[in-house]
mmCIF file of C-alpha atoms in Angstrom:
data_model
loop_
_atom_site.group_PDB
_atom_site.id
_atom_site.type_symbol
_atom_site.label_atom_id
_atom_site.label_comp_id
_atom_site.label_asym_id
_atom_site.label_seq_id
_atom_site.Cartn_x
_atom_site.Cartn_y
_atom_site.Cartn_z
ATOM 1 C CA UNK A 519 0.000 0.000 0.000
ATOM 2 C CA UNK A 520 0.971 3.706 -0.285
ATOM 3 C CA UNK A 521 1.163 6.521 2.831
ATOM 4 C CA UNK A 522 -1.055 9.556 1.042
ATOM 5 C CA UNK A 523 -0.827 13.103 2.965
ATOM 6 C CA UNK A 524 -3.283 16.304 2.297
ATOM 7 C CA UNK A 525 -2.628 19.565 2.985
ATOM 8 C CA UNK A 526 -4.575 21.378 4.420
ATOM 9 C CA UNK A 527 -7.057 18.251 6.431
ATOM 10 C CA UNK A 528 -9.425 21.271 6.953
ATOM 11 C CA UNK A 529 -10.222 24.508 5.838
ATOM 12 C CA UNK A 530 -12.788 27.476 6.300
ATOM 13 C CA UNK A 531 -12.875 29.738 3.529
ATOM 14 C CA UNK A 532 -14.796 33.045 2.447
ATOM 15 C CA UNK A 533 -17.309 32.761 -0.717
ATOM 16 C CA UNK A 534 -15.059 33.918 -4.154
ATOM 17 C CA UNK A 535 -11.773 33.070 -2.861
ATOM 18 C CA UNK A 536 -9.501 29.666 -3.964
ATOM 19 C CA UNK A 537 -8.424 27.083 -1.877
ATOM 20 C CA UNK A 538 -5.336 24.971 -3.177
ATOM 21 C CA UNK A 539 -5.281 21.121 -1.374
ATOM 22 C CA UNK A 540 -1.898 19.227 -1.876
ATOM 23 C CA UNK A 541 -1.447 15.356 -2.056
ATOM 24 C CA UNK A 542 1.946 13.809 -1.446
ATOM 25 C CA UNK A 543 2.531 10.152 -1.826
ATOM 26 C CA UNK A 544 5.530 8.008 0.080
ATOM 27 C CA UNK A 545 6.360 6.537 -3.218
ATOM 28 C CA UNK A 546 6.314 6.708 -7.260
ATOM 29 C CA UNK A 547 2.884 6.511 -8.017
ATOM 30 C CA UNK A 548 1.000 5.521 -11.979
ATOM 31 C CA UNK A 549 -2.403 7.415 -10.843
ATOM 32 C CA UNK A 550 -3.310 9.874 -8.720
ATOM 33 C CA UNK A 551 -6.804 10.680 -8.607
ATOM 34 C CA UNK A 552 -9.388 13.663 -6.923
ATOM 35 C CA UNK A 553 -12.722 12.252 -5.735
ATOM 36 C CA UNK A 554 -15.273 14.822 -3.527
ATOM 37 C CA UNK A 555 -17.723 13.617 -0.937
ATOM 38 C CA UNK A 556 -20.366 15.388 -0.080
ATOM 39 C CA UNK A 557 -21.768 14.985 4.202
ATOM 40 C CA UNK A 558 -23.101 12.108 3.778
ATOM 41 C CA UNK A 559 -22.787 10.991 0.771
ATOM 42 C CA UNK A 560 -20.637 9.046 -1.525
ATOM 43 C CA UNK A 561 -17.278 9.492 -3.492
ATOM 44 C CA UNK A 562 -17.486 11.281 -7.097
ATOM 45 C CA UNK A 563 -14.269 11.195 -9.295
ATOM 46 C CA UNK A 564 -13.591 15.094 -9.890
ATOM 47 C CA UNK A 565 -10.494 14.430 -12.735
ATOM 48 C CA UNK A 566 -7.512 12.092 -12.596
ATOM 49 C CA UNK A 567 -4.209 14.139 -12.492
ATOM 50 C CA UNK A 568 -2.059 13.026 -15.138
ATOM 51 C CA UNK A 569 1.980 13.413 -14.978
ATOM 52 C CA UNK A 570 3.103 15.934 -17.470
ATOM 53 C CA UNK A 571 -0.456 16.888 -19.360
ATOM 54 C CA UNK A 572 -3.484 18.052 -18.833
ATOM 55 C CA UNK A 573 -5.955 16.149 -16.362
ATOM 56 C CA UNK A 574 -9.080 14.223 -17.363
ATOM 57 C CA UNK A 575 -12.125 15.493 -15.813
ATOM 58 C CA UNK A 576 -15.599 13.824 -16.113
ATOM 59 C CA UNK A 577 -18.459 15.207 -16.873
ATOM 60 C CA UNK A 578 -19.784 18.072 -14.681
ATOM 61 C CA UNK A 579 -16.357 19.406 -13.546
ATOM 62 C CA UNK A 580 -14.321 21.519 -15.482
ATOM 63 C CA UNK A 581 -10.904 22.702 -15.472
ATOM 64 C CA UNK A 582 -11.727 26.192 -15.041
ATOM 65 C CA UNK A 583 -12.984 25.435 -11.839
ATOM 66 C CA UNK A 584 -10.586 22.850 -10.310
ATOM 67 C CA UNK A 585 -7.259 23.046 -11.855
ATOM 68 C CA UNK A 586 -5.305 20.195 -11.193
ATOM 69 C CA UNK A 587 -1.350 19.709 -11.176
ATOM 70 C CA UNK A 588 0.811 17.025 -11.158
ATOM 71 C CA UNK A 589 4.244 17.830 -11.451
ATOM 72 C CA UNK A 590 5.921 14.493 -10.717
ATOM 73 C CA UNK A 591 4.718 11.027 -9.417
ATOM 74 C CA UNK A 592 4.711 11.533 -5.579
ATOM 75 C CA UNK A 593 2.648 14.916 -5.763
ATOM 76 C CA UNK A 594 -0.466 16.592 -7.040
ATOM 77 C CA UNK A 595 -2.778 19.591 -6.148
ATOM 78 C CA UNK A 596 -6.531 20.344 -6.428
ATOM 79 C CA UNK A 597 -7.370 23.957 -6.575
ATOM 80 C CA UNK A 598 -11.168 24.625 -5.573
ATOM 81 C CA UNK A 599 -11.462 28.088 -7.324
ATOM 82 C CA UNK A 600 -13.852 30.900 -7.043
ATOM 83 C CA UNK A 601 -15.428 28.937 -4.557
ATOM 84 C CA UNK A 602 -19.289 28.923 -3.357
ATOM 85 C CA UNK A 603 -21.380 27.196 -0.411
ATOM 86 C CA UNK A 604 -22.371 24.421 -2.691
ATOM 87 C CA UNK A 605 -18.665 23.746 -2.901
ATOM 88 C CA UNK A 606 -18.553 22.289 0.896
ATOM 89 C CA UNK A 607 -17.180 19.034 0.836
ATOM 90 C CA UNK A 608 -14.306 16.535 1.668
ATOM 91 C CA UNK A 609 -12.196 16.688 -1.263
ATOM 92 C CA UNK A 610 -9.989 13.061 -1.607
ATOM 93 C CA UNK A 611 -6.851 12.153 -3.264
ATOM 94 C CA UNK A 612 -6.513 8.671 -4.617
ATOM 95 C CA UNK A 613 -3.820 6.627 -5.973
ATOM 96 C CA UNK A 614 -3.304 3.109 -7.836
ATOM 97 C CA UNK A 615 0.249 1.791 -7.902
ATOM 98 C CA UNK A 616 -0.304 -0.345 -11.059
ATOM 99 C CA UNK A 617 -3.233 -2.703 -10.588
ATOM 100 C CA UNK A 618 -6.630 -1.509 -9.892
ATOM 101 C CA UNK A 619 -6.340 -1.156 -6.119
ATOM 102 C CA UNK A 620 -7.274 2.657 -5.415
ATOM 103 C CA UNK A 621 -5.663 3.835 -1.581
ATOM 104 C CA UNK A 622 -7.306 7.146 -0.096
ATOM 105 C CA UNK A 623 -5.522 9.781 1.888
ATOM 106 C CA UNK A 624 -6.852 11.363 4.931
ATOM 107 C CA UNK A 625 -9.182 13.981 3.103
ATOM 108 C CA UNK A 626 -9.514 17.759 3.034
ATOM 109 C CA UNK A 627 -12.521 18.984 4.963
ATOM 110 C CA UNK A 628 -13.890 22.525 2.718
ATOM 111 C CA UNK A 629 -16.706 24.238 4.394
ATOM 112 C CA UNK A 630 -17.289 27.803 2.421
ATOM 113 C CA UNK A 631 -19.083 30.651 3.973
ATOM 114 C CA UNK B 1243 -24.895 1.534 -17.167
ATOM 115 C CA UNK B 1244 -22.316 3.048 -15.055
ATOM 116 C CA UNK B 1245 -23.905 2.823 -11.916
ATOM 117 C CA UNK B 1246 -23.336 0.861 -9.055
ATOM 118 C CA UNK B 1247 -26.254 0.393 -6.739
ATOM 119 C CA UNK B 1248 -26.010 -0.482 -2.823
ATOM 120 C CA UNK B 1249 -28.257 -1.677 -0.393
ATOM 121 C CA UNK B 1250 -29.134 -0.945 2.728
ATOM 122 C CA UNK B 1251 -28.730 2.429 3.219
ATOM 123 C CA UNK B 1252 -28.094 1.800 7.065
ATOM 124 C CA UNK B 1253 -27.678 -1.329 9.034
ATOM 125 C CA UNK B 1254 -28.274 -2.130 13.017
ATOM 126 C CA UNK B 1255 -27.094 -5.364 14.060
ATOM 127 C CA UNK B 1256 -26.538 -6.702 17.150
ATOM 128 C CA UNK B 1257 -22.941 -7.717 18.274
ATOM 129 C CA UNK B 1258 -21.826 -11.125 17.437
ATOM 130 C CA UNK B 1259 -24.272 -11.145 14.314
ATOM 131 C CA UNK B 1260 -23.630 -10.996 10.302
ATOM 132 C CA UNK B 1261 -24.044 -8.041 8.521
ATOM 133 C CA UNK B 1262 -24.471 -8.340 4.745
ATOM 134 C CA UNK B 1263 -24.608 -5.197 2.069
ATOM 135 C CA UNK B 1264 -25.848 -6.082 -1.464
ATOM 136 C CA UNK B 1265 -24.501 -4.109 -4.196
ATOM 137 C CA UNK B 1266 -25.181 -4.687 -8.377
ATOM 138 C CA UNK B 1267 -23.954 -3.790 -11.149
ATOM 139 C CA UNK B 1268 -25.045 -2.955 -15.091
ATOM 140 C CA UNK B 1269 -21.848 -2.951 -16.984
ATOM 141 C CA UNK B 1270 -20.575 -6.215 -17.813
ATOM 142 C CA UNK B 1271 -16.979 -4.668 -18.265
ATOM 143 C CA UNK B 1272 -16.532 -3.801 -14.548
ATOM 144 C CA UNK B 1273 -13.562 -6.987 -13.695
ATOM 145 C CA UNK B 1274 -12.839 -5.323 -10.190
ATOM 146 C CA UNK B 1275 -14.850 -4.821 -6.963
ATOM 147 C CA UNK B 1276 -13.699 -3.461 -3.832
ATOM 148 C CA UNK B 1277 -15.263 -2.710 -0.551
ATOM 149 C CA UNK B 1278 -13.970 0.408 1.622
ATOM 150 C CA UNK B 1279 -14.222 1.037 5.333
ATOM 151 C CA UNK B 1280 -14.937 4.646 6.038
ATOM 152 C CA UNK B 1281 -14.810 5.958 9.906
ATOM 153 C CA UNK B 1282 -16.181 9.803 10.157
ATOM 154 C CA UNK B 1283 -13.270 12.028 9.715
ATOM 155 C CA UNK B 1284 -11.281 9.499 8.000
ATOM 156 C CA UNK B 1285 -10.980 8.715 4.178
ATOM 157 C CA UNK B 1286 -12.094 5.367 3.025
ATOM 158 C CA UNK B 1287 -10.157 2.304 3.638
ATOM 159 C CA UNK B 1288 -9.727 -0.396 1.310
ATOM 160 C CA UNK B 1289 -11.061 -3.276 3.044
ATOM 161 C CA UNK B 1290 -11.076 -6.396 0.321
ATOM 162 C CA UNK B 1291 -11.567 -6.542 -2.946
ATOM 163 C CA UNK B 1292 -12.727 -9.527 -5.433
ATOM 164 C CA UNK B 1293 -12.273 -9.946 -9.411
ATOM 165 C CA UNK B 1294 -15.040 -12.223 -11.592
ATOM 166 C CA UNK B 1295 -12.590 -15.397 -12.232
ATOM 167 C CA UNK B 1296 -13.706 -16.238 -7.917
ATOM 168 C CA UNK B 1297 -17.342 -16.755 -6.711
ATOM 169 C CA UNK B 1298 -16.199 -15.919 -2.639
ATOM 170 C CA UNK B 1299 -12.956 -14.446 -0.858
ATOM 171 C CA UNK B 1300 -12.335 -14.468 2.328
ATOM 172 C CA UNK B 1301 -10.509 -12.347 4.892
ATOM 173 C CA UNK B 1302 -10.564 -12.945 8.332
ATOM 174 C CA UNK B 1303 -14.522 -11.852 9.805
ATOM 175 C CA UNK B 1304 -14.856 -10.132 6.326
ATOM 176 C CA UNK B 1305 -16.691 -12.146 3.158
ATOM 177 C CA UNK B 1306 -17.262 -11.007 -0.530
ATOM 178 C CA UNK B 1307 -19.487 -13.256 -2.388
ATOM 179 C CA UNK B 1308 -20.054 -12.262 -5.994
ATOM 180 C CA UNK B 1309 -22.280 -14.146 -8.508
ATOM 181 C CA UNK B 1310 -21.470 -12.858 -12.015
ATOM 182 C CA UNK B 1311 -24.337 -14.024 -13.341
ATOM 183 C CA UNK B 1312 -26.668 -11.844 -11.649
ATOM 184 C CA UNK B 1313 -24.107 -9.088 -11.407
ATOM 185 C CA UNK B 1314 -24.289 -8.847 -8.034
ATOM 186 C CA UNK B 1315 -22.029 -9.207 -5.145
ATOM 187 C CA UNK B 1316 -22.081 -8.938 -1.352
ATOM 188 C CA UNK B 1317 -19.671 -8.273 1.945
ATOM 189 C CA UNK B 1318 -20.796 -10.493 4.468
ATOM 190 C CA UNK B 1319 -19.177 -9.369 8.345
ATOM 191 C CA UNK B 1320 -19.021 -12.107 10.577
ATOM 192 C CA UNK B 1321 -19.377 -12.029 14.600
ATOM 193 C CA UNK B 1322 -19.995 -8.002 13.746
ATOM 194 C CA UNK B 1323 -18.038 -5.899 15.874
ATOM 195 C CA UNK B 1324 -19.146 -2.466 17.808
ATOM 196 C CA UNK B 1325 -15.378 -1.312 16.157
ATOM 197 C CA UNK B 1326 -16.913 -1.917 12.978
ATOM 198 C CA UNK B 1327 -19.310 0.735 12.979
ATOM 199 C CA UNK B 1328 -18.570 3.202 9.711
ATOM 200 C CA UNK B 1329 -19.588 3.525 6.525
ATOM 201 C CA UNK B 1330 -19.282 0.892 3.990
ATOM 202 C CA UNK B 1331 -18.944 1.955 -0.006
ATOM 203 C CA UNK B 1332 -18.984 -1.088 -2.772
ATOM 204 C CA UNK B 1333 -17.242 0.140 -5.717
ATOM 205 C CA UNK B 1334 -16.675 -1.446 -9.545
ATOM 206 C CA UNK B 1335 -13.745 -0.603 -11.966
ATOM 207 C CA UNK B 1336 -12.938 -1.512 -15.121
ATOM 208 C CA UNK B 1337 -9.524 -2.081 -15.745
ATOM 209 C CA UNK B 1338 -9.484 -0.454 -19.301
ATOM 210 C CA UNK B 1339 -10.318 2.970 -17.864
ATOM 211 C CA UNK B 1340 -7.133 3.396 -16.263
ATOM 212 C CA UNK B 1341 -8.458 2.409 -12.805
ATOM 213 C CA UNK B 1342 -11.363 4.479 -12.664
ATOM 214 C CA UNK B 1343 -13.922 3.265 -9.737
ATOM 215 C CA UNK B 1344 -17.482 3.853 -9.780
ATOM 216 C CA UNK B 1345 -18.950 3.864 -6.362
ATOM 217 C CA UNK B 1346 -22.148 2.983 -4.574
ATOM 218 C CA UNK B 1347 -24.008 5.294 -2.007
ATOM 219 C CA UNK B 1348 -22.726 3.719 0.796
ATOM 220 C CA UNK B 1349 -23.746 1.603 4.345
ATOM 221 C CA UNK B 1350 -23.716 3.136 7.518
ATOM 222 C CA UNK B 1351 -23.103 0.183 9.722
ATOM 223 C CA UNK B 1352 -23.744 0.526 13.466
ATOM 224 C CA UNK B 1353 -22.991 -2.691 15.772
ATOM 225 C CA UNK B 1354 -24.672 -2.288 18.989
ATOM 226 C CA UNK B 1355 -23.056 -4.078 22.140
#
């Protein structure tokens, strides 16, 4: 398995301001992946970060909007921008070290005023 | 097609009972299910995971049964635990979308003593 970190684990933040969340991994990873969880609810795949282009995002979330880097295999951010109260959520990082098997970091708890 | 449904929403069972969550699946190209553990605060855990070539797997107290036929599969928790009260999330993958997992809506699990 792989040790995930986030930075920040929690976060207030005004209405119309950006919030960057980093995701460092103990080792070389082959996909990192951004999920959000609503309270209560289950996991939705934002985008997976890509190493060196552009990430994929599925349908409903664009890259205007969450701009994702991944600058080398250990490490990728999530930027919530221009954010709202509908953006309140724990935002996840994911990663698969080859096979299918996804491991979760800790989360990033968003609430937006 | 893509979705992966889950059943119960929430489950109360006595300690020292089985629990057992019921999840199914449309897409026949899924070849990878995993259960996660989530605990509040915490992001989910992988717990055990099953692929269509077995019918059961095993793992200490913790079962997945799958029946391909029906498209269904199941985690069975034996001699349920109060320490095994979270949230439970079946999820499906398909190994050609470079290990993208669909998930269900999730169990919340409480054991009482």
């Amino acid at each position: 398995s792989a040790v995930i970190s986030q930075k920040p684990s929690r976060d207030i933040c005004q209405r119309g301001t950006s919030l960057t969340i980093q995701c460092q991994v103990d080792s070389q990873v082959t996909m990192m992946f951004w999920y959000r969880q609503q309270p209560g609810q289950s996991l939705t795949l934002i985008a997976t970060a890509n190493q060196g282009s552009e990430a994929t995002y599925e349908s409903g979330f664009v890259i205007d909007k969450f701009p994702i880097s991944r600058p080398n295999l250990t490490f990728s951010t999530l930027t919530v921008s221009n954010m709202s109260p509908e953006d309140s959520s724990i935002y996840l990082c994911s990663v698969a070290t080859g096979t299918d098997t996804q491991y979760f970091g800790p989360g990033t708890r968003l609430t937006v005023l | 097609q893509q979705q992966v449904k889950q059943s119960p929403q929430s489950l109360i069972v006595q300690k020292g009972g089985i629990s057992i969550i019921n999840c199914a699946y449309e897409n026949t190209a899924f070849d990878y299910f995993p259960w996660y553990q989530q605990f509040p605060g915490k992001g989910p855990a992988l717990l055990i995971a099953i692929r269509p070539d077995v019918s059961e797997k095993k793992e200490g107290r913790f079962t997945i049964s799958f029946n391909k036929s029906a498209k269904q599969f199941s985690l069975h928790i034996m001699d349920s635990q109060p320490g095994d009260s979270a949230t439970y999330f079946c999820a499906a993958g398909d190994g050609g979308s470079q290990g993208n997992l669909i998930f269900g809506k999730g169990t919340k699990l409480s054991v009482k003593p």
